[in-house]
Coordinates of C-alpha atoms in Angstrom, one line a residue:
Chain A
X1 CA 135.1 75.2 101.5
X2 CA 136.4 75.1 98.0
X3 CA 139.8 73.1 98.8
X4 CA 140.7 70.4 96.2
X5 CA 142.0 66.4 97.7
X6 CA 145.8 67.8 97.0
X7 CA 145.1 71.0 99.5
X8 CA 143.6 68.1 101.6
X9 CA 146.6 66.2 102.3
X10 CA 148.6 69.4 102.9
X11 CA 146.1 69.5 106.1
X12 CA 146.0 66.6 107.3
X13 CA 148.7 64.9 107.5
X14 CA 149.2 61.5 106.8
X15 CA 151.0 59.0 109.1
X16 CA 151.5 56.0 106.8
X17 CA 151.3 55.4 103.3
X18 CA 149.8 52.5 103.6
X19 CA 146.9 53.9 105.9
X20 CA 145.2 54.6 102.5
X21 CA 145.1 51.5 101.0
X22 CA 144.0 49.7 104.1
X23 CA 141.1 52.0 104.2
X24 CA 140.1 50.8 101.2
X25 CA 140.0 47.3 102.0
X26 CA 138.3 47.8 105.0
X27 CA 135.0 49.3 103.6
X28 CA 134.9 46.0 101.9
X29 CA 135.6 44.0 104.4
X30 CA 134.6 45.5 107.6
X31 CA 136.2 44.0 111.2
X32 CA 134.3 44.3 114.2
X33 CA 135.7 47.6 114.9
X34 CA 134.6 49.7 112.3
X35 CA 131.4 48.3 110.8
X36 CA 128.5 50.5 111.8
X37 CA 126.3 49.0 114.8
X38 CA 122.7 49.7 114.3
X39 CA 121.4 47.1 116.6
X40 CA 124.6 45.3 117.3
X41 CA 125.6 45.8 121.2
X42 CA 128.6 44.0 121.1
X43 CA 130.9 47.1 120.6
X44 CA 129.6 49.5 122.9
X45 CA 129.1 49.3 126.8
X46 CA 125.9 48.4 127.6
X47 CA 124.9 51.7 129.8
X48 CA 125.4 53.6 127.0
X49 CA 123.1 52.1 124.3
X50 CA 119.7 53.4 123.4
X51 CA 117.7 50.8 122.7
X52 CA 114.8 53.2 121.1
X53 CA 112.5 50.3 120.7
X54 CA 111.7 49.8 125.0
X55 CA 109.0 48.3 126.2
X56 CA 106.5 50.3 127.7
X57 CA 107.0 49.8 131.2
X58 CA 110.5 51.1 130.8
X59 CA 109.3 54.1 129.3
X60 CA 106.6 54.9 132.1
X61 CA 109.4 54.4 134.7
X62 CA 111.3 57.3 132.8
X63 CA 108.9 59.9 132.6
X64 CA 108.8 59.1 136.4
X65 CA 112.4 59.6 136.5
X66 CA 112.1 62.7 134.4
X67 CA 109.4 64.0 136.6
X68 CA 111.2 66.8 138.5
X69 CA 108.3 67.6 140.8
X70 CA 109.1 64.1 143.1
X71 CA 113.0 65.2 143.2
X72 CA 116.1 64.4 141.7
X73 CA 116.3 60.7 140.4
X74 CA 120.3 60.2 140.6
X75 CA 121.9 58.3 143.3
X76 CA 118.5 57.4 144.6
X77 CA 116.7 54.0 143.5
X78 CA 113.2 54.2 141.7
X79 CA 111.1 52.4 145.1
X80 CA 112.9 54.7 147.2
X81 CA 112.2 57.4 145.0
X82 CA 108.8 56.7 145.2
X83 CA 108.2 55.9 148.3
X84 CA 110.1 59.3 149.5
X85 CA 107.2 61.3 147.4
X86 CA 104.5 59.0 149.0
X87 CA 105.8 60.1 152.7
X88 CA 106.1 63.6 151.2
X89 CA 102.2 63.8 150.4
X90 CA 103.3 64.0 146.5
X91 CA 101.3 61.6 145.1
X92 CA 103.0 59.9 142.8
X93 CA 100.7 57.2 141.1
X94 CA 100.3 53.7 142.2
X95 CA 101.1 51.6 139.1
X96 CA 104.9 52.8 139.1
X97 CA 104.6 51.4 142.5
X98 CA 103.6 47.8 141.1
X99 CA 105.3 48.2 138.1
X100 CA 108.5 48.4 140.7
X101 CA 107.4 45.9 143.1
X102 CA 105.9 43.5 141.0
X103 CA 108.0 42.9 137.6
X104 CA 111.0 42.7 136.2
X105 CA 112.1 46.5 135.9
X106 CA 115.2 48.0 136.3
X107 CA 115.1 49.5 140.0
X108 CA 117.7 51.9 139.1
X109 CA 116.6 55.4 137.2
X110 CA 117.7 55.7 133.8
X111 CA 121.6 57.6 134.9
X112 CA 122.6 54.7 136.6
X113 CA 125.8 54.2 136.1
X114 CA 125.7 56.9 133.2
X115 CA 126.3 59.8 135.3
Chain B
X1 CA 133.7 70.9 212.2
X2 CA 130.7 69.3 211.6
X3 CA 130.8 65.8 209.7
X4 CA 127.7 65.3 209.9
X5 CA 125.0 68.2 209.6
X6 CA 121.4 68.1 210.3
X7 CA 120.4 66.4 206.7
X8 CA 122.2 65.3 203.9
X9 CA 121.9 68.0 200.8
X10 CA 120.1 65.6 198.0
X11 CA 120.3 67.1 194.3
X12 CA 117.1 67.9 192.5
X13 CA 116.2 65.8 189.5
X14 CA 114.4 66.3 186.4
X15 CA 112.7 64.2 183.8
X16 CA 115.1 63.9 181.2
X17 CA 114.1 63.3 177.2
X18 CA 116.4 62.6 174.2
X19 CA 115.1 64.0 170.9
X20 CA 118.4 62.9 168.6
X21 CA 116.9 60.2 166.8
X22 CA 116.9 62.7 164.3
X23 CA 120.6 63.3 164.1
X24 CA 121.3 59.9 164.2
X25 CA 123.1 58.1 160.8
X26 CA 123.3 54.7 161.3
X27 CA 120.5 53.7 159.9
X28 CA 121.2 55.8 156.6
X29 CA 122.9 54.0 153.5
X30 CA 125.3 55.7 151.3
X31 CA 124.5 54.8 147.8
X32 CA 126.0 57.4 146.1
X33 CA 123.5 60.2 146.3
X34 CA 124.3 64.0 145.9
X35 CA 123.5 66.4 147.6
X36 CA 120.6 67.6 145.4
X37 CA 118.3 65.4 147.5
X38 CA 118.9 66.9 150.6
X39 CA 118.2 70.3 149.1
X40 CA 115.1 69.1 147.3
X41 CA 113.7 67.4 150.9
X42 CA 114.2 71.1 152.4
X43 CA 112.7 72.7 149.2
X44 CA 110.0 70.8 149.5
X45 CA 109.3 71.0 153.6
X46 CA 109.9 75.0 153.3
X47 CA 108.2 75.5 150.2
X48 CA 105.0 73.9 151.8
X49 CA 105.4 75.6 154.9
X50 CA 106.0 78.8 153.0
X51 CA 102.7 77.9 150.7
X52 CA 100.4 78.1 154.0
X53 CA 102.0 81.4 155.1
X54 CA 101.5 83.1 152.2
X55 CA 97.8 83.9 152.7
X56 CA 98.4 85.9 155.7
X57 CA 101.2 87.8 153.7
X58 CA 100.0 88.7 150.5
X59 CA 97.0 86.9 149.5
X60 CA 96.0 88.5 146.4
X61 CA 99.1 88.1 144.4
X62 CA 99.4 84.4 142.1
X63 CA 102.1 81.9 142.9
X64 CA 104.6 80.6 140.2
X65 CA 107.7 78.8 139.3
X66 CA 111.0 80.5 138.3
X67 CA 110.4 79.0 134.9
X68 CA 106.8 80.6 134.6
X69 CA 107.8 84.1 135.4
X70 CA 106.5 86.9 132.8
X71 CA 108.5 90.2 132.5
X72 CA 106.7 92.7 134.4
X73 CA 103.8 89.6 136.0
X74 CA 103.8 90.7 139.9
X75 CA 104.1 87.4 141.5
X76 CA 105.5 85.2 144.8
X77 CA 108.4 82.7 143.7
X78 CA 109.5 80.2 146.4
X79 CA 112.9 79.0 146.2
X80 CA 116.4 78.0 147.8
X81 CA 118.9 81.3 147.8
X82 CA 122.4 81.0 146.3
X83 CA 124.7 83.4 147.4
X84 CA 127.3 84.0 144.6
X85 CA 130.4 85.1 145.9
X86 CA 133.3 87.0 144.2
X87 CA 135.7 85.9 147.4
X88 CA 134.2 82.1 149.0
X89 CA 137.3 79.9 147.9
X90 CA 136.9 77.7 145.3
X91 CA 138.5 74.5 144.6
X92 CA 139.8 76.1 141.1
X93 CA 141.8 78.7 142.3
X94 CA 144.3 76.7 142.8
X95 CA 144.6 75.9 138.7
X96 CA 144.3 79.6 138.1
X97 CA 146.9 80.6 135.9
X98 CA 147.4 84.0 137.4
X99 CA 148.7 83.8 140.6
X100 CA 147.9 86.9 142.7
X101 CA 149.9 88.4 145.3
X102 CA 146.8 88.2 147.9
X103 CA 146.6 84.6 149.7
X104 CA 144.3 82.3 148.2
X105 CA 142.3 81.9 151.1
X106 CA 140.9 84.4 153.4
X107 CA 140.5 83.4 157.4
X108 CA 137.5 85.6 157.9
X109 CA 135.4 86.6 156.3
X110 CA 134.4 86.2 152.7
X111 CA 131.8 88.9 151.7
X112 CA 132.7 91.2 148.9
X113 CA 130.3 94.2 147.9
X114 CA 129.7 92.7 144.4
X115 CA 128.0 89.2 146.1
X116 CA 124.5 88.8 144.6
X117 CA 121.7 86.3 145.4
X118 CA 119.8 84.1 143.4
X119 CA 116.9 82.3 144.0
X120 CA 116.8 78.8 142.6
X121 CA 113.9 75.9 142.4
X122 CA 113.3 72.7 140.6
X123 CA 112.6 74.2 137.2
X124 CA 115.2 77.2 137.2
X125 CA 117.0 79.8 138.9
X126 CA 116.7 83.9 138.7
X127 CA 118.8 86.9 139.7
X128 CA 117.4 88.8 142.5
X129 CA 117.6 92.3 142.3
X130 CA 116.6 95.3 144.5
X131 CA 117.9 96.3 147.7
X132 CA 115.0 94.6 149.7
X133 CA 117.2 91.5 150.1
X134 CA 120.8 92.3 151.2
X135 CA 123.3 89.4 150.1
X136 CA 125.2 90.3 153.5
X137 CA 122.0 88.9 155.6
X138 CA 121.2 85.9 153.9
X139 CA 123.3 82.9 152.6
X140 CA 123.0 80.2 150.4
X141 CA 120.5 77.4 151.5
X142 CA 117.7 79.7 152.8
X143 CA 114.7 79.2 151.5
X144 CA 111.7 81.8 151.1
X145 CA 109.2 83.3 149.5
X146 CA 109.9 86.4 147.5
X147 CA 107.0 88.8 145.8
X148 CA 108.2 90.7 142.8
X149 CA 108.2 90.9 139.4
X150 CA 110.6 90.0 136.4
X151 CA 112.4 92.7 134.7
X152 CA 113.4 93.3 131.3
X153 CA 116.9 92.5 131.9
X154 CA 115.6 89.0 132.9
X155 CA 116.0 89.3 136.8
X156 CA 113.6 89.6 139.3
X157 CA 112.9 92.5 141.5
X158 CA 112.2 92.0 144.4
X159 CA 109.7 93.9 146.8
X160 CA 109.2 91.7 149.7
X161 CA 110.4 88.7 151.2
X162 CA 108.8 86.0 153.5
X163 CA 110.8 84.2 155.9
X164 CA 109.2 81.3 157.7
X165 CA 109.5 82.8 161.2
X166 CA 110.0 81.3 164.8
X167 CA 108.3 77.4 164.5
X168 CA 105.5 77.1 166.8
X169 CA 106.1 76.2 170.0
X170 CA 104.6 73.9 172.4
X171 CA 103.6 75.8 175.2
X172 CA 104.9 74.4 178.7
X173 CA 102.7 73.7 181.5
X174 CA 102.4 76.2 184.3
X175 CA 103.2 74.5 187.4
X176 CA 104.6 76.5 190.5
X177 CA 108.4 75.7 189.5
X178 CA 111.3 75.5 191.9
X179 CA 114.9 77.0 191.0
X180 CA 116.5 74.0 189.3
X181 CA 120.1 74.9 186.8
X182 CA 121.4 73.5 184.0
X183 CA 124.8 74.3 183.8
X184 CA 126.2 74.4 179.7
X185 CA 130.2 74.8 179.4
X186 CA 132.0 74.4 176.1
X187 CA 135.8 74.6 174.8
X188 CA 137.3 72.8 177.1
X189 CA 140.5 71.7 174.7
X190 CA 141.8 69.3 177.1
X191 CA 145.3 68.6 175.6
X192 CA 146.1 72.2 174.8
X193 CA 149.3 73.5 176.3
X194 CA 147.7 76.7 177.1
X195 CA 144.6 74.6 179.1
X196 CA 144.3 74.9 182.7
X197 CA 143.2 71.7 184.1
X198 CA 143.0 73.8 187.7
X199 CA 139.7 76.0 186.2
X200 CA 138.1 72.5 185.2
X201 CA 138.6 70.8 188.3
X202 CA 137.3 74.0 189.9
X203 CA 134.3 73.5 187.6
X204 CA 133.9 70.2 188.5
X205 CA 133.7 70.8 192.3
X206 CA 131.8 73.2 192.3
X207 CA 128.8 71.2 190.7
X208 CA 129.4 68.2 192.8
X209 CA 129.1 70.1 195.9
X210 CA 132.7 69.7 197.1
X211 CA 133.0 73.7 197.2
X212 CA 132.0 76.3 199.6
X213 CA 130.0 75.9 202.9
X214 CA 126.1 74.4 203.3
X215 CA 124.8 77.6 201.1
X216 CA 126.7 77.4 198.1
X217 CA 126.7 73.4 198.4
X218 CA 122.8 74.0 198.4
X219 CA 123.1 76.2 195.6
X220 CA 125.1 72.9 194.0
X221 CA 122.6 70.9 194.9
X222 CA 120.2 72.7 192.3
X223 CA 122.0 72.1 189.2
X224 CA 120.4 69.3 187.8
X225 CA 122.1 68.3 184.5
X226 CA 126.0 69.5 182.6
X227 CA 125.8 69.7 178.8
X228 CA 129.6 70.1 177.6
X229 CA 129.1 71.8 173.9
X230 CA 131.7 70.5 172.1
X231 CA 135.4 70.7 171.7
X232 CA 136.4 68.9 174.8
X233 CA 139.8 67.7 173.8
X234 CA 142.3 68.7 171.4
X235 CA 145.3 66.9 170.1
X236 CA 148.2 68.8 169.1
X237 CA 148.8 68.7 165.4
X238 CA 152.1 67.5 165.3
X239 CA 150.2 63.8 166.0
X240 CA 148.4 64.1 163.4
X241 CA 150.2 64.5 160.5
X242 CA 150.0 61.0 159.0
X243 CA 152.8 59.4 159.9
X244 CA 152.7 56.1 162.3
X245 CA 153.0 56.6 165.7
X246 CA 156.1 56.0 167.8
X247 CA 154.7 54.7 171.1
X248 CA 155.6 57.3 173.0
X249 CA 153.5 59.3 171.3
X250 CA 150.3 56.8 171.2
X251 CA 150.6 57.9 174.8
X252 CA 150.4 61.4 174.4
X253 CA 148.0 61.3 172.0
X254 CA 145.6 59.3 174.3
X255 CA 146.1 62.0 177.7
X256 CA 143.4 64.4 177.1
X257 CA 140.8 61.3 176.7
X258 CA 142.3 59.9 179.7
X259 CA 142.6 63.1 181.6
X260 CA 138.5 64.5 180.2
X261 CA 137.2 60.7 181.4
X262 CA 138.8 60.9 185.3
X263 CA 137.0 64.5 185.2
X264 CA 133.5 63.4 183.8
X265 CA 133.5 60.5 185.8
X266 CA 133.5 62.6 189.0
X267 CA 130.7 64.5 187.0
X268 CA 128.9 61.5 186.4
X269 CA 128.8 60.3 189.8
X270 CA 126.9 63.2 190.8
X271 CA 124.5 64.5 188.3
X272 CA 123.3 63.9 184.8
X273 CA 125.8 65.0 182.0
X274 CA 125.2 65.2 178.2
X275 CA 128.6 65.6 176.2
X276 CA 128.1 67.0 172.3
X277 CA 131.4 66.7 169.9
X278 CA 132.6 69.2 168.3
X279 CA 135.0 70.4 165.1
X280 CA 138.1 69.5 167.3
X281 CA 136.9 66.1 169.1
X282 CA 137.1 62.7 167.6
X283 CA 133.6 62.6 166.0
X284 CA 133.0 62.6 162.2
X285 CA 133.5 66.1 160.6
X286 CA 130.2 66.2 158.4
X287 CA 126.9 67.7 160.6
X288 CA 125.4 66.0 162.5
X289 CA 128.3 64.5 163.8
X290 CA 128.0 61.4 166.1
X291 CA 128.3 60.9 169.7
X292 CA 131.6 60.4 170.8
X293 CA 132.1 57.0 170.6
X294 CA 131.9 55.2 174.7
X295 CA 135.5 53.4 174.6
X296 CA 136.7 56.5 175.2
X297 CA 135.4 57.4 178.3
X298 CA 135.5 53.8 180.0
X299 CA 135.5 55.3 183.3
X300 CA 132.0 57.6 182.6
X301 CA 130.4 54.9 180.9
X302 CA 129.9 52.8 184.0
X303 CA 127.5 55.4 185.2
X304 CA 123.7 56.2 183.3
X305 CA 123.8 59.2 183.9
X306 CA 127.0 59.5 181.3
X307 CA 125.0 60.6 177.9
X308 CA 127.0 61.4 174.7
X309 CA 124.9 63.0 172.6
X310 CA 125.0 64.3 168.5
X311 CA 125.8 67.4 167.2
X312 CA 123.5 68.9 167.0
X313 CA 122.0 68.0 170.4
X314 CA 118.1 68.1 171.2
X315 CA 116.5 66.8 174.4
X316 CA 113.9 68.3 177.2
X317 CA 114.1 68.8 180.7
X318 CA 111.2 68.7 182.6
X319 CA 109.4 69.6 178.9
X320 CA 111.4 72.4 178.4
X321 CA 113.1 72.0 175.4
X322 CA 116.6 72.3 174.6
X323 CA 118.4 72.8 171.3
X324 CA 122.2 73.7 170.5
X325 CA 125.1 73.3 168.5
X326 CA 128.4 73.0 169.1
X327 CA 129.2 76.2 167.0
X328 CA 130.2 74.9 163.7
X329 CA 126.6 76.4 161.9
X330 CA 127.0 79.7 163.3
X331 CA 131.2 80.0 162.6
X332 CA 129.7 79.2 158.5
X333 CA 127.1 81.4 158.9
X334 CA 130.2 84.4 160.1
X335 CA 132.5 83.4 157.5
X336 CA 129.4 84.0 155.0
X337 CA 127.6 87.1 156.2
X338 CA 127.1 89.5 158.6
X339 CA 125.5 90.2 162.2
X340 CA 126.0 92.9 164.8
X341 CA 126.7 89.8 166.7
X342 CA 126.5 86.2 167.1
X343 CA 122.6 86.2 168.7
X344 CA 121.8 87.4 165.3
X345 CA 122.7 84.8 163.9
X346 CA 121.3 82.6 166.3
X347 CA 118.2 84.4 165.4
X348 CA 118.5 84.6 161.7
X349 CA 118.7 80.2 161.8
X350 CA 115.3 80.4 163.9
X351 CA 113.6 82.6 161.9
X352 CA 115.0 80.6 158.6
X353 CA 113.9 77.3 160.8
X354 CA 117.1 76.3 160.0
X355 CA 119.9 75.1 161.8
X356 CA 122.8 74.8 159.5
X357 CA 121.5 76.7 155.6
X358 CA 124.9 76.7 155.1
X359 CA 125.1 72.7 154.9
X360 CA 126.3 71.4 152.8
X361 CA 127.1 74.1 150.7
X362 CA 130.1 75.4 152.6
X363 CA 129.6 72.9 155.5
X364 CA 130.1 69.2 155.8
X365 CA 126.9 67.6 155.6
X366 CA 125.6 64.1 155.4
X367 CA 124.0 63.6 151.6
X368 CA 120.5 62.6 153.3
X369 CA 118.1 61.5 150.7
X370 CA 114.4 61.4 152.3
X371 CA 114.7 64.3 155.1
X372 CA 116.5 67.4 155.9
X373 CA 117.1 66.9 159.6
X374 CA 118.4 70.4 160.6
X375 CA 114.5 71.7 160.2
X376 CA 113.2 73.3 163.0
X377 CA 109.5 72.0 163.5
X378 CA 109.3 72.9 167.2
X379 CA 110.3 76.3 168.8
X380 CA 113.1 75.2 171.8
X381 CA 112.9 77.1 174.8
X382 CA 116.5 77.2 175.0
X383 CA 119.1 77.5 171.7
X384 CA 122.4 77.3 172.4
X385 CA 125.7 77.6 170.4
X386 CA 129.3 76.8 172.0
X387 CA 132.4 77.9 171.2
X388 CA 132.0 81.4 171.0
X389 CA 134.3 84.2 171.9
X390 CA 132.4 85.5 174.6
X391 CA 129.5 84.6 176.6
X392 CA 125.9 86.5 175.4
X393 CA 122.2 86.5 175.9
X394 CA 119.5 87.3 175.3
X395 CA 115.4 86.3 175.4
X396 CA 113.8 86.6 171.9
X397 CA 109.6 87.0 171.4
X398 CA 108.2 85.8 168.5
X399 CA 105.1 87.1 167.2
X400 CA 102.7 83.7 168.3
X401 CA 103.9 84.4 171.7
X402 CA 107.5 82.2 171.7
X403 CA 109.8 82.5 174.2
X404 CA 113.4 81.7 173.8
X405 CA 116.5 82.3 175.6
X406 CA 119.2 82.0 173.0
X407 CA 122.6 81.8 174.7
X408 CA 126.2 81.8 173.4
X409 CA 128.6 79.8 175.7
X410 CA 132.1 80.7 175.1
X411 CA 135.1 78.9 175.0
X412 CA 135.9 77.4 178.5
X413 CA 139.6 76.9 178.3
X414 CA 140.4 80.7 176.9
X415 CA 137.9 82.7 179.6
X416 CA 137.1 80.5 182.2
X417 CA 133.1 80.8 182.0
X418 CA 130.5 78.5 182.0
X419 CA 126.9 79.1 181.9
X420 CA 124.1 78.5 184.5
X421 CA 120.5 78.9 183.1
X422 CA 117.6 78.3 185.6
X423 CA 114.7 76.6 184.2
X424 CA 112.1 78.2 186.5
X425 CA 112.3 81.4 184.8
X426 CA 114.9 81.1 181.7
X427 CA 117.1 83.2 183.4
X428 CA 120.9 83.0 182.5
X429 CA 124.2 83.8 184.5
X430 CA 128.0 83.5 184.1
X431 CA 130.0 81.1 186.2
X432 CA 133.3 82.6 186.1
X433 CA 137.0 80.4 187.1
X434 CA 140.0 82.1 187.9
X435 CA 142.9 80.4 189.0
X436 CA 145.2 83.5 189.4
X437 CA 146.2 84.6 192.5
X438 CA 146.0 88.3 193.3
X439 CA 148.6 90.2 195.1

């Protein structure tokens, strides 16, 4: 794409003048709303930040959620969940079951309120 | 005339059992669930069933998932069957841009020669080809077990199918049986202009023995238990349409309840009586709909032997077991394939051991997360359906030695036929009402 900045402008057009020169200033001084976020979660809602840096428990309960052999995991909490594949002679393994019961784990699979 | 005869005539009874805990909701929560959980629960039951037949059928042959399938591997896939159809309505017609002459919706039927099935589990979903599955049998929900093999242009082949068959069925004691009746009547639209309350009441009398001389009121006295299929009431349309009720109208719109309840109560009084909703009574639309609620039938209520039941509706007498419908699965299952006639259908759901595949695809269905409660574990003795267009019969052998009598019960208020099946020996007969007089 071998346009020059003046073909630019005939493209896109420009709704103020002074859009440009704010621009500018902004990059110096960023507001709230457009300074980049890495690991601020003030901006965005909180369902739909990845926090990459879970701890593990979280992450086993995922691959459990992920794990199409017990079922679907929307619309369906995680003890139910496992509980349903218990009474369906699944198997499912006995720590998510204490991980669910016992600590402080989000009871809801990982689409809640996502999907 | 005699007032008093020799002996009174006492009605025979029978142990009675209620097997609708099944179809009961009110202990289920809504918490937003699709319906992919119902369909996984059935997967799952079918698919293990399936799993155990498949050694009888074609034990040789490896078992694999949709994803797993190699081009030209001969294999068994198990799966739920989508039906795609070029003609089943969908909710985006009505954005379509073209607008065709032809009416958006279709009253009968929806087949269309180019429909094609495909065969769908948890990790994919396949075209079937080959002509040993015809899309105009089967509909979407079924689940089976299909050997094959992939082709090259990625669908599967198939070469046999395996159904799950009639359920087992518990085998009734022998005991030396006396004639006892259970009388099934269905479509009685009380409320329609065109219904007869004459036919009813005639209905009505007959069972309680105010008919006929000593020998048919023995006869009477033989039916043990009523099971009214559905559809008992209708309210005209033109109350319906949203707007509030003058009071006048809150009247008429209460008359067939009122008019059903002074009818059943002279039911109840004299034998056992199960009434089933149905698509036009005031019971939730989605299967399995619940009993009709007892505030409107404050008169029947008073009595125990007043029983409103689900839909569906499962219960023994005398450990023969009953199982029926008030004809909403099988109307899906005509809208969406095909039968020589209704008993086919009624047969197909058996062999499928499933009441309603069609749920909740094309019919209203409750999103249950744990169970799929139209499964057929047990072989009844009796499957019913209401609401038909005629009355039909017919006893159906399965291959473990089942026996079933699978009756249609048409639609009381147009033909004036209920139907009288005698549990000694499974036999069924027409009880015909006709109010004309002949010249």
């Amino acid at each position: 794409m071998a346009t020059t900045s003046k073909n630019m402008n005939v493209f896109y057009r420009q709704k103020k003048n002074s859009s440009a020169s704010t621009g500018k200033k902004s990059t110096k001084s960023p507001s709230p709303k457009h300074a980049a976020t890495f690991g601020s979660d003030i901006t965005q809602p909180p369902a739909l930040v990845s926090h990459d840096d879970f701890d593990e428990q979280e992450q086993v309960l995922r691959q459990f959620d992920m794990n199409m052999a017990y079922g679907p995991c929307v619309g369906i909490t995680r003890l139910d969940r496992w509980e349903r594949a218990q009474r369906m002679g699944l198997n499912p393994p006995k720590e998510i079951e204490s991980l669910l019961r016992g600590g402080k784990v989000k009871l809801e699979s990982l689409f809640d309120g996502r999907v | 005339m005699e007032v008093d005869s020799q002996e009174q005539l006492q009605r025979k009874q029978s142990t009675y059992l209620s097997l609708d805990e099944n179809f009961e909701i009110q202990k289920e929560v809504y918490r937003g669930q699709q319906y992919s959980q119902i369909y996984f629960a059935r997967l799952h039951m079918m698919r293990t069933l399936l799993y155990s037949l498949v050694p009888n059928w074609k034990s040789h042959l490896p078992v694999c998932t949709v994803l797993e399938l190699k081009e030209g591997k001969e294999c068994i896939i198990f799966g739920t069957l989508y039906k795609h159809m070029k003609l089943k309505p969908c909710i985006l017609d009505e954005y379509s841009k073209e607008r065709s002459v032809a009416p958006l919706i279709k009253p009968h039927n929806f087949m269309h020669q180019d429909d094609y099935l495909v065969l769908e589990d948890e990790s994919g979903r396949v075209k079937l080809g080959g002509t040993k599955l015809s899309p105009s049998v089967y509909v979407t929900g079924v689940v089976v077990a299909l050997h094959g093999k992939e082709t090259s242009a990625g669908a599967f082949f198939v070469e046999d199918v395996l159904e799950a068959g009639l359920p087992p069925q518990i085998k009734r004691p022998l005991k030396s049986r006396e004639d006892k009746y259970v009388v099934f009547v269905s479509g009685l639209s009380i409320g329609r202009s065109s219904s007869n309350p004459l036919q009813f009441q005639l209905l009505v009398d007959h069972i309680t023995g105010h008919l006929g001389d000593e020998e048919e009121q023995g006869l009477a006295a033989e039916i043990v238990h009523l099971v009214i299929v559905g559809n008992s009431v209708e309210i005209s349309r033109g109350l319906l349409n949203g707007q509030n009720l003058a009071s006048k109208d809150q009247s008429r719109l209460c008359e067939p309840f009122k008019e059903l309840d002074i009818l059943l109560t002279q039911i109840a009084a004299s034998l056992p009586l199960d009434i089933m909703p149905g698509s036009s009574d005031p019971a939730n639309f989605a299967l399995p709909q619940q009993p009709l609620n007892r505030c409107l039938f404050p008169g029947s209520t008073t009595y125990n032997t007043f029983r409103s039941c689900t839909n569906p509706h499962c219960f023994e007498l005398d450990s023969i077991r009953f199982l029926g419908t008030s004809g909403q699965n099988i109307d899906d299952l005509t809208k969406y394939s095909e039968a020589k006639d209704k008993l086919d259908f009624l047969e197909r759901t058996l062999r499928w051991r499933h009441l309603a595949p069609t749920a909740p695809n094309t019919l209203g269905c409750y999103p249950f997360t744990d169970r799929d409660p139209f499964l057929i574990d047990s072989c009844p003795d009796v499957y019913f359906v209401g609401n038909q267009e005629k009355y039909e019969t017919c006893l159906l052998k399965g291959l473990e030695g089942q026996l079933v009598r699978l009756i249609c019960i048409p639609r009381f208020c147009e033909t004036g036929v209920a139907v009288v099946l005698n549990m000694r020996n499974l036999e069924c007969h027409a009880l015909t009402f006709g109010t004309q007089i002949s010249s």
